[in-house]
N, CA and C atoms as an extended XYZ file, in Angstrom:
564
Properties=species:S:1:pos:R:3:atomname:S:1:resname:S:1:resid:I:1 pbc="F F F"
N         0.839       -1.175        0.000 N   MET     1
C         0.000        0.000        0.000 CA  MET     1
C         0.881        1.233        0.000 C   MET     1
N         0.692        2.125       -0.939 N   ALA     2
C         1.472        3.353       -1.035 CA  ALA     2
C         0.931        4.377       -0.049 C   ALA     2
N         1.848        5.054        0.636 N   VAL     3
C         1.466        6.078        1.592 CA  VAL     3
C         1.952        7.412        1.054 C   VAL     3
N         1.021        8.342        0.873 N   THR     4
C         1.396        9.645        0.348 CA  THR     4
C         2.099       10.460        1.422 C   THR     4
N         2.774       11.536        1.004 N   GLY     5
C         3.460       12.406        1.953 CA  GLY     5
C         2.500       13.030        2.951 C   GLY     5
N         1.307       13.427        2.474 N   THR     6
C         0.313       14.042        3.356 CA  THR     6
C        -0.171       13.037        4.390 C   THR     6
N        -0.423       11.811        3.942 N   MET     7
C        -0.886       10.789        4.872 CA  MET     7
C         0.214       10.447        5.880 C   MET     7
N         1.476       10.421        5.422 N   ARG     8
C         2.587       10.135        6.317 CA  ARG     8
C         2.692       11.213        7.392 C   ARG     8
N         2.511       12.489        6.999 N   MET     9
C         2.559       13.584        7.974 CA  MET     9
C         1.401       13.481        8.969 C   MET     9
N         0.210       13.137        8.480 N   ALA    10
C        -0.948       12.990        9.357 CA  ALA    10
C        -0.734       11.865       10.355 C   ALA    10
N        -0.170       10.740        9.883 N   MET    11
C         0.079        9.609       10.778 CA  MET    11
C         1.150        9.960       11.798 C   MET    11
N         2.169       10.727       11.401 N   ALA    12
C         3.195       11.151       12.350 CA  ALA    12
C         2.585       12.059       13.404 C   ALA    12
N         1.647       12.924       13.000 N   GLY    13
C         0.953       13.787       13.957 CA  GLY    13
C         0.129       12.981       14.941 C   GLY    13
N        -0.555       11.948       14.458 N   LEU    14
C        -1.326       11.084       15.347 CA  LEU    14
C        -0.433       10.355       16.336 C   LEU    14
N         0.760        9.978       15.906 N   ALA    15
C         1.667        9.262       16.808 CA  ALA    15
C         2.088       10.161       17.969 C   ALA    15
N         2.091       11.481       17.730 N   ARG    16
C         2.485       12.411       18.795 CA  ARG    16
C         1.299       12.862       19.641 C   ARG    16
N         0.077       12.472       19.241 N   MET    17
C        -1.117       12.872       19.986 CA  MET    17
C        -1.064       12.253       21.381 C   MET    17
N        -1.239       13.078       22.419 N   PRO    18
C        -1.156       12.508       23.769 CA  PRO    18
C        -2.290       11.523       24.023 C   PRO    18
N        -2.004       10.509       24.813 N   GLY    19
C        -3.009        9.502       25.137 CA  GLY    19
C        -4.195       10.106       25.875 C   GLY    19
N        -3.995       11.234       26.558 N   THR    20
C        -5.100       11.869       27.274 CA  THR    20
C        -6.165       12.365       26.308 C   THR    20
N        -5.774       12.771       25.085 N   GLY    21
C        -6.755       13.212       24.091 CA  GLY    21
C        -7.711       12.087       23.728 C   GLY    21
N        -7.179       10.897       23.537 N   LEU    22
C        -8.032        9.748       23.227 CA  LEU    22
C        -8.883        9.365       24.438 C   LEU    22
N        -8.330        9.501       25.633 N   ALA    23
C        -9.082        9.175       26.845 CA  ALA    23
C       -10.260       10.136       27.023 C   ALA    23
N       -10.050       11.413       26.717 N   VAL    24
C       -11.133       12.394       26.823 CA  VAL    24
C       -12.248       12.049       25.839 C   VAL    24
N       -11.880       11.694       24.606 N   LEU    25
C       -12.889       11.300       23.620 CA  LEU    25
C       -13.662       10.060       24.081 C   LEU    25
N       -12.951        9.104       24.646 N   LEU    26
C       -13.588        7.887       25.141 CA  LEU    26
C       -14.606        8.220       26.230 C   LEU    26
N       -14.207        9.068       27.183 N   VAL    27
C       -15.111        9.458       28.276 CA  VAL    27
C       -16.321       10.206       27.715 C   VAL    27
N       -16.091       11.111       26.765 N   LEU    28
C       -17.188       11.860       26.163 CA  LEU    28
C       -18.190       10.916       25.497 C   LEU    28
N       -17.695        9.946       24.748 N   GLY    29
C       -18.579        8.969       24.121 CA  GLY    29
C       -19.376        8.188       25.142 C   GLY    29
N       -18.716        7.797       26.233 N   LEU    30
C       -19.413        7.044       27.282 CA  LEU    30
C       -20.450        7.904       27.988 C   LEU    30
N       -20.175        9.205       28.170 N   VAL    31
C       -21.153       10.106       28.786 CA  VAL    31
C       -22.408       10.191       27.921 C   VAL    31
N       -22.204       10.362       26.605 N   PHE    32
C       -23.360       10.409       25.704 CA  PHE    32
C       -24.165        9.107       25.764 C   PHE    32
N       -23.464        7.985       25.766 N   LEU    33
C       -24.180        6.707       25.861 CA  LEU    33
C       -24.889        6.579       27.203 C   LEU    33
N       -24.281        7.087       28.263 N   GLY    34
C       -24.921        7.070       29.584 CA  GLY    34
C       -26.181        7.914       29.611 C   GLY    34
N       -26.138        9.091       28.956 N   LEU    35
C       -27.335        9.937       28.874 CA  LEU    35
C       -28.452        9.217       28.118 C   LEU    35
N       -28.088        8.524       27.057 N   TRP    36
C       -29.068        7.769       26.286 CA  TRP    36
C       -29.654        6.632       27.132 C   TRP    36
N       -28.772        5.898       27.827 N   ALA    37
C       -29.220        4.769       28.638 CA  ALA    37
C       -30.086        5.230       29.805 C   ALA    37
N       -29.799        6.439       30.340 N   ALA    38
C       -30.580        6.948       31.468 CA  ALA    38
C       -31.932        7.476       31.020 C   ALA    38
N       -32.087        7.655       29.712 N   GLY    39
C       -33.375        8.118       29.189 CA  GLY    39
C       -33.634        9.584       29.478 C   GLY    39
N       -32.618       10.401       29.476 N   VAL    40
C       -32.784       11.831       29.714 CA  VAL    40
C       -33.722       12.395       28.649 C   VAL    40
N       -34.788       13.093       29.080 N   PRO    41
C       -35.768       13.603       28.113 CA  PRO    41
C       -35.119       14.570       27.110 C   PRO    41
N       -35.464       14.405       25.857 N   GLY    42
C       -34.977       15.280       24.796 CA  GLY    42
C       -33.617       14.886       24.238 C   GLY    42
N       -32.917       13.948       24.855 N   LEU    43
C       -31.586       13.546       24.393 CA  LEU    43
C       -31.518       12.096       23.943 C   LEU    43
N       -32.565       11.370       24.137 N   GLY    44
C       -32.583        9.935       23.868 CA  GLY    44
C       -31.741        9.447       22.709 C   GLY    44
N       -32.318        9.302       21.530 N   PRO    45
C       -31.582        8.703       20.408 CA  PRO    45
C       -30.420        9.557       19.931 C   PRO    45
N       -30.548       10.881       20.035 N   VAL    46
C       -29.467       11.766       19.587 CA  VAL    46
C       -28.210       11.537       20.437 C   VAL    46
N       -28.381       11.433       21.748 N   ALA    47
C       -27.235       11.200       22.634 CA  ALA    47
C       -26.622        9.833       22.366 C   ALA    47
N       -27.481        8.834       22.125 N   GLY    48
C       -26.976        7.496       21.831 CA  GLY    48
C       -26.168        7.462       20.545 C   GLY    48
N       -26.688        8.102       19.495 N   LEU    49
C       -25.973        8.147       18.219 CA  LEU    49
C       -24.675        8.961       18.348 C   LEU    49
N       -24.742       10.072       19.061 N   ALA    50
C       -23.538       10.893       19.250 CA  ALA    50
C       -22.479       10.104       20.026 C   ALA    50
N       -22.913        9.416       21.069 N   GLY    51
C       -21.971        8.612       21.852 CA  GLY    51
C       -21.342        7.513       21.022 C   GLY    51
N       -22.167        6.849       20.224 N   LEU    52
C       -21.658        5.782       19.360 CA  LEU    52
C       -20.686        6.341       18.330 C   LEU    52
N       -21.013        7.495       17.731 N   ALA    53
C       -20.126        8.122       16.737 CA  ALA    53
C       -18.793        8.512       17.360 C   ALA    53
N       -18.821        9.085       18.559 N   VAL    54
C       -17.575        9.484       19.225 CA  VAL    54
C       -16.736        8.257       19.581 C   VAL    54
N       -17.377        7.188       20.039 N   LEU    55
C       -16.626        5.968       20.369 CA  LEU    55
C       -16.005        5.350       19.117 C   LEU    55
N       -16.732        5.349       18.002 N   ILE    56
C       -16.175        4.810       16.754 CA  ILE    56
C       -14.996        5.666       16.300 C   ILE    56
N       -15.160        7.000       16.355 N   ALA    57
C       -14.066        7.894       15.960 CA  ALA    57
C       -12.850        7.686       16.863 C   ALA    57
N       -13.082        7.487       18.152 N   THR    58
C       -11.973        7.235       19.081 CA  THR    58
C       -11.255        5.946       18.721 C   THR    58
N       -12.011        4.920       18.383 N   GLY    59
C       -11.396        3.654       17.980 CA  GLY    59
C       -10.574        3.790       16.715 C   GLY    59
N       -11.102        4.533       15.738 N   VAL    60
C       -10.377        4.749       14.490 CA  VAL    60
C        -9.086        5.528       14.764 C   VAL    60
N        -9.186        6.599       15.555 N   LEU    61
C        -7.988        7.391       15.887 CA  LEU    61
C        -6.952        6.562       16.651 C   LEU    61
N        -7.426        5.731       17.581 N   ALA    62
C        -6.498        4.876       18.328 CA  ALA    62
C        -5.804        3.894       17.386 C   ALA    62
N        -6.561        3.340       16.444 N   GLY    63
C        -5.963        2.421       15.473 CA  GLY    63
C        -4.948        3.113       14.579 C   GLY    63
N        -5.284        4.316       14.106 N   LEU    64
C        -4.340        5.077       13.282 CA  LEU    64
C        -3.087        5.459       14.080 C   LEU    64
N        -3.292        5.788       15.336 N   ARG    65
C        -2.137        6.125       16.186 CA  ARG    65
C        -1.224        4.910       16.340 C   ARG    65
N        -1.817        3.767       16.571 N   TRP    66
C        -1.017        2.548       16.708 CA  TRP    66
C        -0.245        2.280       15.418 C   TRP    66
N        -0.928        2.439       14.260 N   LEU    67
C        -0.258        2.231       12.977 CA  LEU    67
C         0.895        3.216       12.782 C   LEU    67
N         0.696        4.475       13.159 N   ALA    68
C         1.747        5.487       13.012 CA  ALA    68
C         2.942        5.148       13.891 C   ALA    68
N         2.691        4.730       15.123 N   GLU    69
C         3.784        4.353       16.020 CA  GLU    69
C         4.519        3.133       15.482 C   GLU    69
N         3.776        2.189       14.972 N   ARG    70
C         4.362        0.965       14.407 CA  ARG    70
C         5.232        1.288       13.186 C   ARG    70
N         4.715        2.164       12.300 N   ARG    71
C         5.457        2.567       11.104 CA  ARG    71
C         6.751        3.291       11.487 C   ARG    71
N         6.663        4.191       12.479 N   ALA    72
C         7.854        4.924       12.918 CA  ALA    72
C         8.897        3.963       13.497 C   ALA    72
N         8.452        2.994       14.298 N   ALA    73
C         9.380        2.015       14.868 CA  ALA    73
C        10.011        1.155       13.767 C   ALA    73
N         9.209        0.754       12.781 N   ASP    74
C         9.734       -0.034       11.662 CA  ASP    74
C        10.756        0.767       10.856 C   ASP    74
N        10.467        2.049       10.614 N   GLU    75
C        11.404        2.889        9.860 CA  GLU    75
C        12.724        3.038       10.612 C   GLU    75
N        12.655        3.238       11.930 N   ARG    76
C        13.889        3.351       12.725 CA  ARG    76
C        14.696        2.064       12.654 C   ARG    76
N        13.996        0.939       12.836 N   ARG    77
C        14.678       -0.356       12.813 CA  ARG    77
C        15.291       -0.630       11.443 C   ARG    77
N        14.519       -0.396       10.395 N   ASP    78
C        15.000       -0.683        9.044 CA  ASP    78
C        16.172        0.199        8.651 C   ASP    78
N        16.098        1.480        8.982 N   SER    79
C        17.191        2.373        8.591 CA  SER    79
C        18.454        2.046        9.375 C   SER    79
N        18.336        1.662       10.624 N   PHE    80
C        19.532        1.343       11.389 CA  PHE    80
C        20.077       -0.034       11.050 C   PHE    80
N        19.239       -0.920       10.527 N   ALA    81
C        19.706       -2.258       10.152 CA  ALA    81
C        20.819       -2.171        9.118 C   ALA    81
N        20.807       -1.121        8.310 N   LEU    82
C        21.869       -0.934        7.320 CA  LEU    82
C        23.239       -0.771        7.972 C   LEU    82
N        23.268       -0.174        9.139 N   MET    83
C        24.540        0.133        9.792 CA  MET    83
C        24.815       -0.726       11.023 C   MET    83
N        23.887       -1.571       11.381 N   GLY    84
C        24.038       -2.357       12.603 CA  GLY    84
C        25.300       -3.198       12.651 C   GLY    84
N        25.705       -3.785       11.536 N   ALA    85
C        26.886       -4.649       11.502 CA  ALA    85
C        28.120       -3.924       10.976 C   ALA    85
N        28.025       -2.620       10.779 N   ASP    86
C        29.153       -1.832       10.270 CA  ASP    86
C        30.307       -1.877       11.271 C   ASP    86
N        31.541       -1.905       10.771 N   SER    87
C        32.702       -1.919       11.664 CA  SER    87
C        33.009       -0.521       12.209 C   SER    87
N        32.434        0.512       11.616 N   ALA    88
C        32.603        1.879       12.118 CA  ALA    88
C        31.500        2.175       13.132 C   ALA    88
N        31.800        3.005       14.135 N   PRO    89
C        30.761        3.387       15.091 CA  PRO    89
C        29.617        4.122       14.392 C   PRO    89
N        28.388        3.710       14.671 N   CYS    90
C        27.201        4.330       14.088 CA  CYS    90
C        26.157        4.554       15.174 C   CYS    90
N        25.449        5.663       15.054 N   PHE    91
C        24.384        6.008       15.991 CA  PHE    91
C        23.133        6.364       15.206 C   PHE    91
N        21.988        6.077       15.777 N   SER    92
C        20.719        6.600       15.284 CA  SER    92
C        20.244        7.556       16.362 C   SER    92
N        19.889        8.795       15.949 N   THR    93
C        19.480        9.796       16.933 CA  THR    93
C        18.148       10.415       16.553 C   THR    93
N        17.559       11.087       17.535 N   ASP    94
C        16.380       11.903       17.247 CA  ASP    94
C        16.863       13.270       16.764 C   ASP    94
N        15.949       14.179       16.557 N   GLY    95
C        16.292       15.488       16.023 CA  GLY    95
C        17.106       16.356       16.950 C   GLY    95
N        17.167       15.997       18.228 N   GLU    96
C        17.948       16.748       19.198 CA  GLU    96
C        19.342       16.157       19.402 C   GLU    96
N        19.634       15.062       18.723 N   GLY    97
C        20.945       14.430       18.860 CA  GLY    97
C        21.015       13.395       19.971 C   GLY    97
N        19.858       13.059       20.571 N   ARG    98
C        19.827       12.022       21.605 CA  ARG    98
C        19.923       10.656       20.936 C   ARG    98
N        20.792        9.813       21.454 N   ILE    99
C        21.024        8.492       20.861 CA  ILE    99
C        19.843        7.577       21.137 C   ILE    99
N        19.293        7.023       20.063 N   VAL   100
C        18.190        6.076       20.149 CA  VAL   100
C        18.739        4.658       20.042 C   VAL   100
N        19.653        4.449       19.097 N   LEU   101
C        20.302        3.151       18.896 CA  LEU   101
C        21.784        3.380       18.621 C   LEU   101
N        22.599        2.401       18.939 N   ARG   102
C        24.025        2.444       18.604 CA  ARG   102
C        24.459        1.037       18.227 C   ARG   102
N        25.405        0.924       17.282 N   ASN   103
C        25.865       -0.410       16.899 CA  ASN   103
C        26.967       -0.868       17.856 C   ASN   103
N        27.423       -2.096       17.669 N   ALA   104
C        28.435       -2.670       18.575 CA  ALA   104
C        29.740       -1.885       18.527 C   ALA   104
N        30.105       -1.390       17.343 N   ALA   105
C        31.345       -0.610       17.226 CA  ALA   105
C        31.251        0.689       18.021 C   ALA   105
N        30.092        1.331       18.021 N   ALA   106
C        29.901        2.555       18.804 CA  ALA   106
C        29.950        2.248       20.291 C   ALA   106
N        29.364        1.132       20.663 N   GLU   107
C        29.380        0.710       22.066 CA  GLU   107
C        30.815        0.451       22.516 C   GLU   107
N        31.602       -0.225       21.673 N   ALA   108
C        32.995       -0.534       22.022 CA  ALA   108
C        33.844        0.736       22.081 C   ALA   108
N        33.639        1.649       21.154 N   ARG   109
C        34.487        2.849       21.075 CA  ARG   109
C        34.110        3.913       22.094 C   ARG   109
N        32.799        4.151       22.269 N   PHE   110
C        32.356        5.266       23.103 CA  PHE   110
C        31.621        4.829       24.365 C   PHE   110
N        31.412        3.530       24.538 N   GLY   111
C        30.687        3.047       25.699 CA  GLY   111
C        29.190        3.209       25.515 C   GLY   111
N        28.440        2.727       26.460 N   GLY   112
C        26.987        2.793       26.358 CA  GLY   112
C        26.359        3.849       27.233 C   GLY   112
N        27.176        4.632       27.946 N   ALA   113
C        26.629        5.594       28.897 CA  ALA   113
C        26.201        6.912       28.256 C   ALA   113
N        26.771        7.280       27.128 N   ALA   114
C        26.463        8.580       26.509 CA  ALA   114
C        25.014        8.604       26.027 C   ALA   114
N        24.305        9.672       26.394 N   ASP   115
C        22.912        9.824       25.968 CA  ASP   115
C        22.790       10.521       24.622 C   ASP   115
N        23.805       11.296       24.243 N   GLY   116
C        23.749       12.040       22.992 CA  GLY   116
C        25.046       11.949       22.226 C   GLY   116
N        24.980       12.294       20.938 N   VAL   117
C        26.172       12.256       20.100 CA  VAL   117
C        27.205       13.258       20.604 C   VAL   117
N        26.765       14.416       21.074 N   THR   118
C        27.693       15.427       21.596 CA  THR   118
C        28.494       14.861       22.761 C   THR   118
N        27.824       14.180       23.655 N   GLU   119
C        28.498       13.577       24.812 CA  GLU   119
C        29.459       12.477       24.376 C   GLU   119
N        29.043       11.625       23.443 N   ALA   120
C        29.903       10.528       22.979 CA  ALA   120
C        31.148       11.077       22.287 C   ALA   120
N        30.965       12.027       21.368 N   LEU   121
C        32.107       12.540       20.620 CA  LEU   121
C        32.935       13.540       21.418 C   LEU   121
N        32.398       14.007       22.525 N   GLY   122
C        33.173       14.867       23.424 CA  GLY   122
C        34.365       14.132       24.020 C   GLY   122
N        34.348       12.807       23.948 N   GLN   123
C        35.470       12.003       24.436 CA  GLN   123
C        36.692       12.113       23.529 C   GLN   123
N        36.463       12.470       22.252 N   VAL   124
C        37.568       12.474       21.294 CA  VAL   124
C        37.795       13.817       20.601 C   VAL   124
N        36.862       14.763       20.763 N   THR   125
C        37.032       16.080       20.151 CA  THR   125
C        36.748       17.163       21.188 C   THR   125
N        37.310       18.329       20.970 N   LEU   126
C        37.025       19.467       21.834 CA  LEU   126
C        35.817       20.211       21.294 C   LEU   126
N        34.935       20.625       22.161 N   PHE   127
C        33.781       21.437       21.808 CA  PHE   127
C        32.965       20.873       20.633 C   PHE   127
N        32.443       19.663       20.772 N   PRO   128
C        31.707       19.064       19.645 CA  PRO   128
C        30.319       19.664       19.428 C   PRO   128
N        29.794       20.400       20.392 N   GLY   129
C        28.418       20.892       20.308 CA  GLY   129
C        28.106       21.689       19.058 C   GLY   129
N        28.903       22.726       18.780 N   SER   130
C        28.595       23.578       17.625 CA  SER   130
C        28.815       22.818       16.312 C   SER   130
N        29.838       21.985       16.257 N   LEU   131
C        30.101       21.195       15.049 CA  LEU   131
C        28.928       20.260       14.762 C   LEU   131
N        28.470       19.553       15.779 N   LEU   132
C        27.387       18.595       15.579 CA  LEU   132
C        26.068       19.302       15.269 C   LEU   132
N        25.833       20.458       15.897 N   ALA   133
C        24.617       21.226       15.604 CA  ALA   133
C        24.618       21.673       14.136 C   ALA   133
N        25.772       22.118       13.648 N   ARG   134
C        25.873       22.548       12.254 CA  ARG   134
C        25.639       21.371       11.309 C   ARG   134
N        26.246       20.217       11.609 N   LEU   135
C        26.047       19.031       10.766 CA  LEU   135
C        24.585       18.581       10.774 C   LEU   135
N        23.962       18.624       11.935 N   LEU   136
C        22.564       18.228       12.050 CA  LEU   136
C        21.670       19.162       11.234 C   LEU   136
N        21.924       20.464       11.307 N   GLU   137
C        21.138       21.424       10.531 CA  GLU   137
C        21.345       21.229        9.021 C   GLU   137
N        22.574       20.971        8.624 N   GLU   138
C        22.867       20.727        7.206 CA  GLU   138
C        22.173       19.448        6.724 C   GLU   138
N        22.169       18.410        7.565 N   ALA   139
C        21.499       17.155        7.198 CA  ALA   139
C        19.991       17.346        7.115 C   ALA   139
N        19.424       18.174        7.990 N   ARG   140
C        17.997       18.486        7.905 CA  ARG   140
C        17.671       19.155        6.569 C   ARG   140
N        18.530       20.080        6.188 N   ARG   141
C        18.301       20.861        4.969 CA  ARG   141
C        18.605       20.059        3.698 C   ARG   141
N        19.773       19.378        3.665 N   ASP   142
C        20.264       18.742        2.442 CA  ASP   142
C        20.123       17.220        2.420 C   ASP   142
N        19.775       16.608        3.550 N   GLY   143
C        19.647       15.157        3.604 CA  GLY   143
C        20.880       14.461        4.142 C   GLY   143
N        22.055       15.122        4.070 N   ALA   144
C        23.295       14.516        4.571 CA  ALA   144
C        24.336       15.616        4.775 C   ALA   144
N        25.317       15.312        5.620 N   ALA   145
C        26.429       16.238        5.848 CA  ALA   145
C        27.616       15.441        6.373 C   ALA   145
N        28.817       15.994        6.186 N   ARG   146
C        29.998       15.329        6.737 CA  ARG   146
C        31.068       16.380        7.017 C   ARG   146
N        31.962       16.023        7.927 N   GLN   147
C        33.058       16.918        8.302 CA  GLN   147
C        34.233       16.064        8.759 C   GLN   147
N        35.426       16.399        8.287 N   ASP   148
C        36.647       15.760        8.777 CA  ASP   148
C        37.197       16.624        9.904 C   ASP   148
N        37.490       15.980       11.029 N   VAL   149
C        37.957       16.691       12.217 CA  VAL   149
C        39.316       16.136       12.616 C   VAL   149
N        40.368       16.988       12.638 N   PRO   150
C        41.671       16.499       13.082 CA  PRO   150
C        41.665       16.245       14.589 C   PRO   150
N        42.267       15.131       14.979 N   THR   151
C        42.423       14.807       16.401 CA  THR   151
C        43.874       14.392       16.626 C   THR   151
N        44.214       14.141       17.860 N   ALA   152
C        45.584       13.731       18.190 CA  ALA   152
C        45.928       12.383       17.549 C   ALA   152
N        44.917       11.514       17.362 N   GLU   153
C        45.165       10.184       16.804 CA  GLU   153
C        45.082       10.153       15.277 C   GLU   153
N        44.562       11.194       14.652 N   GLY   154
C        44.392       11.201       13.202 CA  GLY   154
C        43.230       12.085       12.819 C   GLY   154
N        42.440       11.615       11.876 N   VAL   155
C        41.292       12.384       11.388 CA  VAL   155
C        40.015       11.597       11.682 C   VAL   155
N        39.037       12.299       12.216 N   LEU   156
C        37.727       11.726       12.487 CA  LEU   156
C        36.776       12.257       11.417 C   LEU   156
N        36.174       11.373       10.642 N   ARG   157
C        35.184       11.806        9.659 CA  ARG   157
C        33.802       11.540       10.243 C   ARG   157
N        33.057       12.616       10.462 N   LEU   158
C        31.696       12.511       10.973 CA  LEU   158
C        30.737       12.670        9.800 C   LEU   158
N        29.866       11.711        9.605 N   ALA   159
C        28.871       11.774        8.542 CA  ALA   159
C        27.500       11.549        9.161 C   ALA   159
N        26.532       12.356        8.733 N   VAL   160
C        25.162       12.223        9.233 CA  VAL   160
C        24.215       12.239        8.039 C   VAL   160
N        23.205       11.357        8.113 N   HIS   161
C        22.189       11.252        7.065 CA  HIS   161
C        20.817       11.313        7.713 C   HIS   161
N        19.909       12.054        7.111 N   ARG   162
C        18.534       12.081        7.608 CA  ARG   162
C        17.888       10.755        7.216 C   ARG   162
N        17.311       10.058        8.184 N   SER   163
C        16.710        8.749        7.904 CA  SER   163
C        15.210        8.734        8.164 C   SER   163
N        14.651        9.858        8.526 N   GLY   164
C        13.223        9.969        8.789 CA  GLY   164
C        12.898       11.410        9.072 C   GLY   164
N        11.646       11.670        9.399 N   GLU   165
C        11.225       13.046        9.655 CA  GLU   165
C        12.063       13.681       10.756 C   GLU   165
N        12.314       12.943       11.805 N   ASP   166
C        13.075       13.467       12.936 CA  ASP   166
C        14.107       12.445       13.407 C   ASP   166
N        14.706       11.712       12.467 N   ARG   167
C        15.700       10.682       12.779 CA  ARG   167
C        16.931       10.885       11.911 C   ARG   167
N        18.093       10.593       12.504 N   PHE   168
C        19.360       10.776       11.802 CA  PHE   168
C        20.289        9.614       12.099 C   PHE   168
N        21.055        9.212       11.080 N   LEU   169
C        22.072        8.172       11.229 CA  LEU   169
C        23.437        8.848       11.184 C   LEU   169
N        24.271        8.545       12.162 N   TRP   170
C        25.622        9.098       12.260 CA  TRP   170
C        26.629        7.975       12.070 C   TRP   170
N        27.700        8.252       11.354 N   ARG   171
C        28.794        7.285       11.165 CA  ARG   171
C        30.095        8.009       11.473 C   ARG   171
N        30.966        7.352       12.244 N   VAL   172
C        32.236        7.942       12.666 CA  VAL   172
C        33.371        7.079       12.128 C   VAL   172
N        34.094        7.604       11.154 N   ASP   173
C        35.256        6.903       10.609 CA  ASP   173
C        36.515        7.539       11.171 C   ASP   173
N        37.501        6.709       11.471 N   THR   174
C        38.774        7.202       11.967 CA  THR   174
C        39.860        6.837       10.976 C   THR   174
N        40.664        7.826       10.602 N   PHE   175
C        41.787        7.623        9.708 CA  PHE   175
C        43.047        8.012       10.459 C   PHE   175
N        44.073        7.136       10.434 N   GLY   176
C        45.300        7.396       11.169 CA  GLY   176
C        46.147        8.476       10.525 C   GLY   176
N        47.109        8.939       11.290 N   LEU   177
C        48.059        9.916       10.752 CA  LEU   177
C        48.920        9.270        9.682 C   LEU   177
N        49.407       10.053        8.754 N   ALA   178
C        50.301        9.518        7.721 CA  ALA   178
C        51.456        8.791        8.367 C   ALA   178
N        51.761        7.613        7.889 N   GLY   179
C        52.852        6.815        8.452 CA  GLY   179
C        52.369        5.827        9.493 C   GLY   179
N        51.139        5.975        9.970 N   ALA   180
C        50.594        5.036       10.954 CA  ALA   180
C        50.060        3.819       10.207 C   ALA   180
N        49.685        2.807       10.959 N   ASP   181
C        49.172        1.586       10.349 CA  ASP   181
C        47.781        1.749        9.755 C   ASP   181
N        46.992        2.702       10.293 N   ALA   182
C        45.628        2.883        9.805 CA  ALA   182
C        45.630        3.645        8.480 C   ALA   182
N        44.584        3.472        7.676 N   PRO   183
C        44.530        4.184        6.384 CA  PRO   183
C        44.433        5.686        6.585 C   PRO   183
N        44.903        6.413        5.626 N   VAL   184
C        44.838        7.872        5.677 CA  VAL   184
C        43.608        8.322        4.903 C   VAL   184
N        42.949        9.339        5.421 N   ALA   185
C        41.730        9.835        4.787 CA  ALA   185
C        42.058       10.426        3.424 C   ALA   185
N        41.294       10.045        2.399 N   PRO   186
C        41.541       10.644        1.085 CA  PRO   186
C        41.117       12.113        1.088 C   PRO   186
N        41.740       12.905        0.276 N   ARG   187
C        41.394       14.320        0.164 CA  ARG   187
C        40.103       14.446       -0.618 C   ARG   187
N        39.172       15.299       -0.138 N   PRO   188
C        37.912       15.458       -0.871 CA  PRO   188
C        38.105       16.195       -2.177 C   PRO   188
C-alpha cells in the first residue's frame, strides 16, 4: 500500500497525539451513551448516536495512532539495520541528537553511557556541540552532511544522514596519521 506524503505527515501527527486526548474522547462517548441509557428527556436517540459516533471515531484514531507508532518504529529499525553490523561506530538519533540506537562498534568505542552524540564525541574532540549542531542542521536541509575533524590520533570523519522526519544516522570513521598503520583519509 502506497502512503502519500500528506498521509505520512498525518500519521506522524497522530503518533504524537497525547493519550489523554483519546481518553477524553472515550469518556465523552461514554457520557453520551450514559445519557441515552438513562433516558434523559430530549436527548434519547441523539445522545446514543452521538456517543456511538464518538466511540467509533476514538477507535479509528487509536488504530491510526497505533499504525503510526508501528510505522515509525519499523522505519527506525530498518534504517539502522543498514549500519548495525558496520565496523565503524554508528548512531541513530532523534532530532535533538539524543542516541536512540548504537551499533556494537559505537558501544565498544564510546561506551553505552552517553545519551547524545555530543556527549559521545566529546570524548575524542574538543567542543563538539557547535560542530554537531551545524552538521545536524545541514542534514535536515540537504539530507546529509559530513566533516573531517583532526584529532591527536588522526582524522575523524563525521557523517550524518537524515533517515526519517526526525531521525538521523551518524557514522564515525577514523583515519590514522600519515605513516601510521591505519589508512589515511583521502582528500575530498
